[in-house]
Short mmCIF file of C-alpha atoms in Angstrom, two decimals:
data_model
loop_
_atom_site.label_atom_id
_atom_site.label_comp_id
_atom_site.label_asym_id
_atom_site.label_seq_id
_atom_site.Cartn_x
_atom_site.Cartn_y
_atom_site.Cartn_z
CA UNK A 69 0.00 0.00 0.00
CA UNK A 70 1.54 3.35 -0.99
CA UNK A 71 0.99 5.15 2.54
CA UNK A 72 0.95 9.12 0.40
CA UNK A 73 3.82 10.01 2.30
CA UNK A 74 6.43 11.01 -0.46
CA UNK A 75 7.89 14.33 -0.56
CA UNK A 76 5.74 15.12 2.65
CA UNK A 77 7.51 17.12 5.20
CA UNK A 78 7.96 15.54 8.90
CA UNK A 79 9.23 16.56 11.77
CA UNK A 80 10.32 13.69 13.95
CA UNK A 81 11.67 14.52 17.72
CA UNK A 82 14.16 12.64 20.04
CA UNK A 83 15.05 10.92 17.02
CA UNK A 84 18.59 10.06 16.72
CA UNK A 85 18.02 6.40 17.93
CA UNK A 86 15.18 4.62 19.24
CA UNK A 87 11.52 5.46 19.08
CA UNK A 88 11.98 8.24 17.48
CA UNK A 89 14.39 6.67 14.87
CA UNK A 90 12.39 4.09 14.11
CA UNK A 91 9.51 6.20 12.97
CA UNK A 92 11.88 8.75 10.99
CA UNK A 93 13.39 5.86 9.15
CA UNK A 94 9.85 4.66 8.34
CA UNK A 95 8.89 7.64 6.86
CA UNK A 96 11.98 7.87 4.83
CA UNK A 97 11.41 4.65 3.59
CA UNK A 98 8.18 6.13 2.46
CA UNK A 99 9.73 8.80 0.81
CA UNK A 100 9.15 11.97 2.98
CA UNK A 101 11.65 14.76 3.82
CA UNK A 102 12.37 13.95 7.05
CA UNK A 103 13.67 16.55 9.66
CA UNK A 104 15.28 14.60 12.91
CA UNK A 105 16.43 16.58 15.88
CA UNK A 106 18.12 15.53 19.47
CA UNK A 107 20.13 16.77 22.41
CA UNK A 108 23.37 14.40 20.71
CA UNK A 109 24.36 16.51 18.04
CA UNK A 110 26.58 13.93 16.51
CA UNK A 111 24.37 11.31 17.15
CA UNK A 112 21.30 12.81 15.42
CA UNK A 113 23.86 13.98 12.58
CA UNK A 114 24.90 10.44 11.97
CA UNK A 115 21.21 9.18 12.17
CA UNK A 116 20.02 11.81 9.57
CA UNK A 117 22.90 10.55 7.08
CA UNK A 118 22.43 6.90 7.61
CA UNK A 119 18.39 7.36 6.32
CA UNK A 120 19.58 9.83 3.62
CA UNK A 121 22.14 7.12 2.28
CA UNK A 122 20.06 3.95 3.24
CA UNK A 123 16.61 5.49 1.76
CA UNK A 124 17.76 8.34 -0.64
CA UNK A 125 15.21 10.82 1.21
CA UNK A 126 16.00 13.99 2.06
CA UNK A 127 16.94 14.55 5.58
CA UNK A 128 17.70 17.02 7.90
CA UNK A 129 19.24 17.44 11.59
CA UNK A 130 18.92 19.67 13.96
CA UNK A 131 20.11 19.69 17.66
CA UNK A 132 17.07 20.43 19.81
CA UNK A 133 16.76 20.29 23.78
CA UNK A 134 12.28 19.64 23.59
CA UNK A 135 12.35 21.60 27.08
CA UNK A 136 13.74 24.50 25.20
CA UNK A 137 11.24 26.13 23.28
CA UNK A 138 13.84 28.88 21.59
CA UNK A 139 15.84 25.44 20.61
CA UNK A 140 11.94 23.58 19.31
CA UNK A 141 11.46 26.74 17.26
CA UNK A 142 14.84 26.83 16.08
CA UNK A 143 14.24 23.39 15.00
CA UNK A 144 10.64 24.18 13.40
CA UNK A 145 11.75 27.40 11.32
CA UNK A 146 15.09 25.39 10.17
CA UNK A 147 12.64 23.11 8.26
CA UNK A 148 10.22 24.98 7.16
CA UNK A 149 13.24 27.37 5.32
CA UNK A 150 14.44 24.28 3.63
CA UNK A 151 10.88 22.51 2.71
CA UNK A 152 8.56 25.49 3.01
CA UNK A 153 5.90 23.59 5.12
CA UNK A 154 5.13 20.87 7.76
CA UNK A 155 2.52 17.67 6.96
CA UNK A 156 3.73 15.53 9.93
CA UNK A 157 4.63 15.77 13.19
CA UNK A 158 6.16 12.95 15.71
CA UNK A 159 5.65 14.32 19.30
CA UNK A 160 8.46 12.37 21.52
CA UNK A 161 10.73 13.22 24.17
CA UNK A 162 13.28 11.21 26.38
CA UNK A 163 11.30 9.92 29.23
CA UNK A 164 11.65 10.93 32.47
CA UNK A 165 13.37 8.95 35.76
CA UNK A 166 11.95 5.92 37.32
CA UNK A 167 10.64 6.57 41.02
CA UNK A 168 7.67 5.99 42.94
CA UNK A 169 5.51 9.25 44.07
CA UNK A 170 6.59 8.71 47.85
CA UNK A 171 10.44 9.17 46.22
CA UNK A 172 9.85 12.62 44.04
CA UNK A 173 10.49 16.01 44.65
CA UNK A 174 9.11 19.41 43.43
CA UNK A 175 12.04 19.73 41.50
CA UNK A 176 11.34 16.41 40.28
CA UNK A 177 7.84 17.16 39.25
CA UNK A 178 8.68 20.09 37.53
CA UNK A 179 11.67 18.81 35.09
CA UNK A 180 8.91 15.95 34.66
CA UNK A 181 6.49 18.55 33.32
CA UNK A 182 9.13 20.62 31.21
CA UNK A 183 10.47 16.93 29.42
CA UNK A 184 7.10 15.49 28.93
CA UNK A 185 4.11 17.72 28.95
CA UNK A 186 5.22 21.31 28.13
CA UNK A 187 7.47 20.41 25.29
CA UNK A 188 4.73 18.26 23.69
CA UNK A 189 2.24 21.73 23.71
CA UNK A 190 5.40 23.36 22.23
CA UNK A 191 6.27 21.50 19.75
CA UNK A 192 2.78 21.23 18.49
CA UNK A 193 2.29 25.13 18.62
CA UNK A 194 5.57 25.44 16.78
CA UNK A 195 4.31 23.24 13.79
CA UNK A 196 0.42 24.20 13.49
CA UNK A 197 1.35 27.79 11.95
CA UNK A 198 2.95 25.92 8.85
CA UNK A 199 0.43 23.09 8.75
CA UNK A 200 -2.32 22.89 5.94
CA UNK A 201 -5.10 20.91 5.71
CA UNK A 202 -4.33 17.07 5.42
CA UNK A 203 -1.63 17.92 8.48
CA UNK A 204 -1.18 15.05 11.32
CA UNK A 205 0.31 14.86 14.64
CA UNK A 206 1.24 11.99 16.51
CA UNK A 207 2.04 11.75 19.75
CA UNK A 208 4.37 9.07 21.32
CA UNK A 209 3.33 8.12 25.33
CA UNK A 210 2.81 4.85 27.19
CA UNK A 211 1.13 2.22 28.57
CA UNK A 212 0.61 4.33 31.47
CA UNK A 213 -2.15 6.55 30.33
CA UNK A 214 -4.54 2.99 30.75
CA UNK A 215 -3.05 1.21 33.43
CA UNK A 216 -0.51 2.94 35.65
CA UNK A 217 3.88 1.41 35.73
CA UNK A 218 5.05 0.44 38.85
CA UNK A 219 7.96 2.94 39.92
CA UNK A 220 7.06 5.26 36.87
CA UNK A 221 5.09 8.07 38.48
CA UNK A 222 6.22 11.04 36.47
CA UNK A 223 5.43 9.33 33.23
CA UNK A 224 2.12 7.80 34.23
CA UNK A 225 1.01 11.61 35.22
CA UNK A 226 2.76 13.40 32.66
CA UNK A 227 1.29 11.28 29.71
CA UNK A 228 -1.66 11.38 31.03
CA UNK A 229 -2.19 14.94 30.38
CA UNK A 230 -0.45 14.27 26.94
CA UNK A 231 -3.46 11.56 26.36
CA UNK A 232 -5.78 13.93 27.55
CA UNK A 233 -4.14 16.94 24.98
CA UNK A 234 -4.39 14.82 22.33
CA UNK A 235 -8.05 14.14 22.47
CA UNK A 236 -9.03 18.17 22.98
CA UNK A 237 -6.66 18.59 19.53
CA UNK A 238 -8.75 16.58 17.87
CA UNK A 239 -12.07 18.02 18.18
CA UNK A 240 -10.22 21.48 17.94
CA UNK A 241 -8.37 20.59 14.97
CA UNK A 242 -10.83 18.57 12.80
CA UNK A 243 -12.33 21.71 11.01
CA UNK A 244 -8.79 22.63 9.68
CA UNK A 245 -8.11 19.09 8.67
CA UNK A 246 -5.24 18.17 10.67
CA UNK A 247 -5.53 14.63 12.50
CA UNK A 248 -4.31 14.20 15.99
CA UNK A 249 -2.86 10.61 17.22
CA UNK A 250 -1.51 8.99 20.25
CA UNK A 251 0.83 5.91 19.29
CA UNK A 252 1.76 3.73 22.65
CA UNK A 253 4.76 1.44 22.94
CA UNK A 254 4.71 -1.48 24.55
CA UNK A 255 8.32 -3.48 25.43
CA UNK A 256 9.94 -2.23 22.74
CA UNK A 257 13.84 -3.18 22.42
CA UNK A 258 15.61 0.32 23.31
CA UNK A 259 17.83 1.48 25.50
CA UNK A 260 15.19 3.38 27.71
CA UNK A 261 13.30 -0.37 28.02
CA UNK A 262 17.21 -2.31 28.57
CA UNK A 263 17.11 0.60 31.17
CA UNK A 264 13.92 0.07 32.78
CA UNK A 265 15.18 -3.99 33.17
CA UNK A 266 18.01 -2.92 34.39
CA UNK A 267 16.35 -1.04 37.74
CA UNK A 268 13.63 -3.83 37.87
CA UNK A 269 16.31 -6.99 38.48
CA UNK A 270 18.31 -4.25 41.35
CA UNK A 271 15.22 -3.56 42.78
CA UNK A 272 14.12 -7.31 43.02
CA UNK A 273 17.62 -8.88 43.41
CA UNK A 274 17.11 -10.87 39.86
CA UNK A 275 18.73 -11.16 36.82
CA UNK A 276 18.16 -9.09 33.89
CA UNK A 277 17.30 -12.21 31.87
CA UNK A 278 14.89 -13.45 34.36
CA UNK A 279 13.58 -9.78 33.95
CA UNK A 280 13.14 -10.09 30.33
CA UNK A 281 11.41 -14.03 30.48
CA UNK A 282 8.94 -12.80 33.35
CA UNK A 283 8.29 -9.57 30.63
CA UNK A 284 8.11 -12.14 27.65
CA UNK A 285 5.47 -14.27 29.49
CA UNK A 286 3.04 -11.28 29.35
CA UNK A 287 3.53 -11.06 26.07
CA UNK A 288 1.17 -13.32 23.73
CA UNK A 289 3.21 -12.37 20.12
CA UNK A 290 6.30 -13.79 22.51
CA UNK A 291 9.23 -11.31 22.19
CA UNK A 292 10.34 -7.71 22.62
CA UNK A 293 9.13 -5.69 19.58
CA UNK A 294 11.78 -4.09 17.18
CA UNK A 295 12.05 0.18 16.80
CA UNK A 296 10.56 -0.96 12.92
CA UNK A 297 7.70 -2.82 14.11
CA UNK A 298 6.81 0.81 16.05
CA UNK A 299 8.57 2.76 13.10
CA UNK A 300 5.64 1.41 10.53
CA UNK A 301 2.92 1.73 12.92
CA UNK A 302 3.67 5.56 13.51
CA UNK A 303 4.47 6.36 10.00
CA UNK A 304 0.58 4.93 8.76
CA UNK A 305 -0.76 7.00 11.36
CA UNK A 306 0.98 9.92 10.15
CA UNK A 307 0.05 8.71 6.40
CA UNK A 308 -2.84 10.18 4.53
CA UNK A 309 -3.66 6.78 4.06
CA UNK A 310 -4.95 6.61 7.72
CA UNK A 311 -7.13 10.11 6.74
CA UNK A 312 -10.20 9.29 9.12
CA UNK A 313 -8.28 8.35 12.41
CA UNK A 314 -8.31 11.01 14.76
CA UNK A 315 -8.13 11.15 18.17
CA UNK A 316 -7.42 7.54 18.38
CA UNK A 317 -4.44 5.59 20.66
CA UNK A 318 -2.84 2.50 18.59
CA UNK A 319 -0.77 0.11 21.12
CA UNK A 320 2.43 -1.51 19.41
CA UNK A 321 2.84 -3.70 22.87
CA UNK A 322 2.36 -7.25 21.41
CA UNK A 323 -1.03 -7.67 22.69
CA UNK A 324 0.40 -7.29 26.31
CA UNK A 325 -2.75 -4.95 27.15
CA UNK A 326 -5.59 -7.55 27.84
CA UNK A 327 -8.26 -4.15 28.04
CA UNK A 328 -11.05 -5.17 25.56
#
């Protein structure tokens, strides 16, 4: 199926690995113009010229700190010099530290809101201005925003309100054409999920693989899923081929969530 995506601009955040690669290299695939941008200059440089040389798509990179909004407009008005407009947007930020509520701080809170909520209402007023009808956004969140993570309290609040900004964008959007997604990972195989393992077998004294068997048994598809099988997922949604989805949350998880 030819998803409509060539020569579309996108803006893809936290996208130098991960996630955030995954979709970016998607869309490339695709054939859009993809703009990539990270705190890891280098890192973000190398990912933009590994999808320009693997895909032949043009690519851009930008380094961008998401709870900088001088660095997310930077960012924005770099692309839209180059390409003249944005179609696509990929909402996605680093996620924040692993603690229970009894363990946080103000300070805590508040970096919380800067990473994961504030930056996802500033990168979306950033791109609207140079979106046209057709336009979709898609933002990236968690299993959280149905069932609350143990030990991730910041993200479980945080995306919440993401969730819940995603469904007032649609309504308010609809009338100018521009969609508004949430796509939801479940144990997907990236450093922030080896990471997450990684405090789970401290915390309970186990190994990492018995971490990762326990995780697999919740799984019915039987594995970890790969930054492509997430990658293809986000890029449809961005797509004009999925043109009457709005306001909807796809899980890539597996079928982990047993929710009917």
């Amino acid at each position: 199926m030819d998803l409509g995506l060539q020569n579309k601009v996108a803006l893809v955040a936290a996208s130098s690995k991960g996630l955030g690669y995954g979709v970016a290299r998607a869309l490339a695939a695709e054939g859009a113009r993809v703009s990539l941008c990270s705190r890891a200059w280098q890192q973000v440089g190398k990912a933009a010229a590994t999808l320009r040389r693997e895909t032949g798509a043009d690519t851009l990179a930008s380094e961008c700190d998401v709870r900088d909004p001088a660095q997310i407009q930077a960012w924005v008005d770099k692309t839209v010099a180059a390409w003249g407009q944005v179609d696509c947007l990929l909402v996605n930020a680093g996620g924040p530290p692993a603690k229970t509520v009894k363990e946080l701080s103000d300070a805590d809170w508040q970096a919380a809101f800067e990473l994961t909520l504030l930056s996802s209402i500033r990168m979306i007023a950033a791109a609207l201005p140079h979106m046209r009808a057709g336009g979709s956004i898609l933002t990236v969140t968690s299993g959280s925003v149905r069932e609350p993570i143990p030990r991730l309290a910041l993200s479980t609040v945080m995306r919440a309100g993401v969730a819940g900004l995603v469904k007032t964008l649609a309504d308010e959007l609809a009338d100018d054409g521009i969609r508004v997604n949430n796509l939801v990972p479940g144990r997907i195989d990236t450093d922030r999920v080896a990471q997450l393992d990684a405090n789970t077998s401290a915390k309970l004294g186990i190994s990492i693989e018995e971490v990762q068997k326990r995780s697999l048994e919740s799984i019915p598809l039987g594995r970890y899923g790969t930054i492509d099988d997430f990658g293809r997922a986000g890029a449809f949604l961005l797509s004009p081929a999925a043109s009457y989805i709005t306001g909807a949350t796809l899980r890539v998880d597996g079928g982990a969530a047993r929710a009917i």
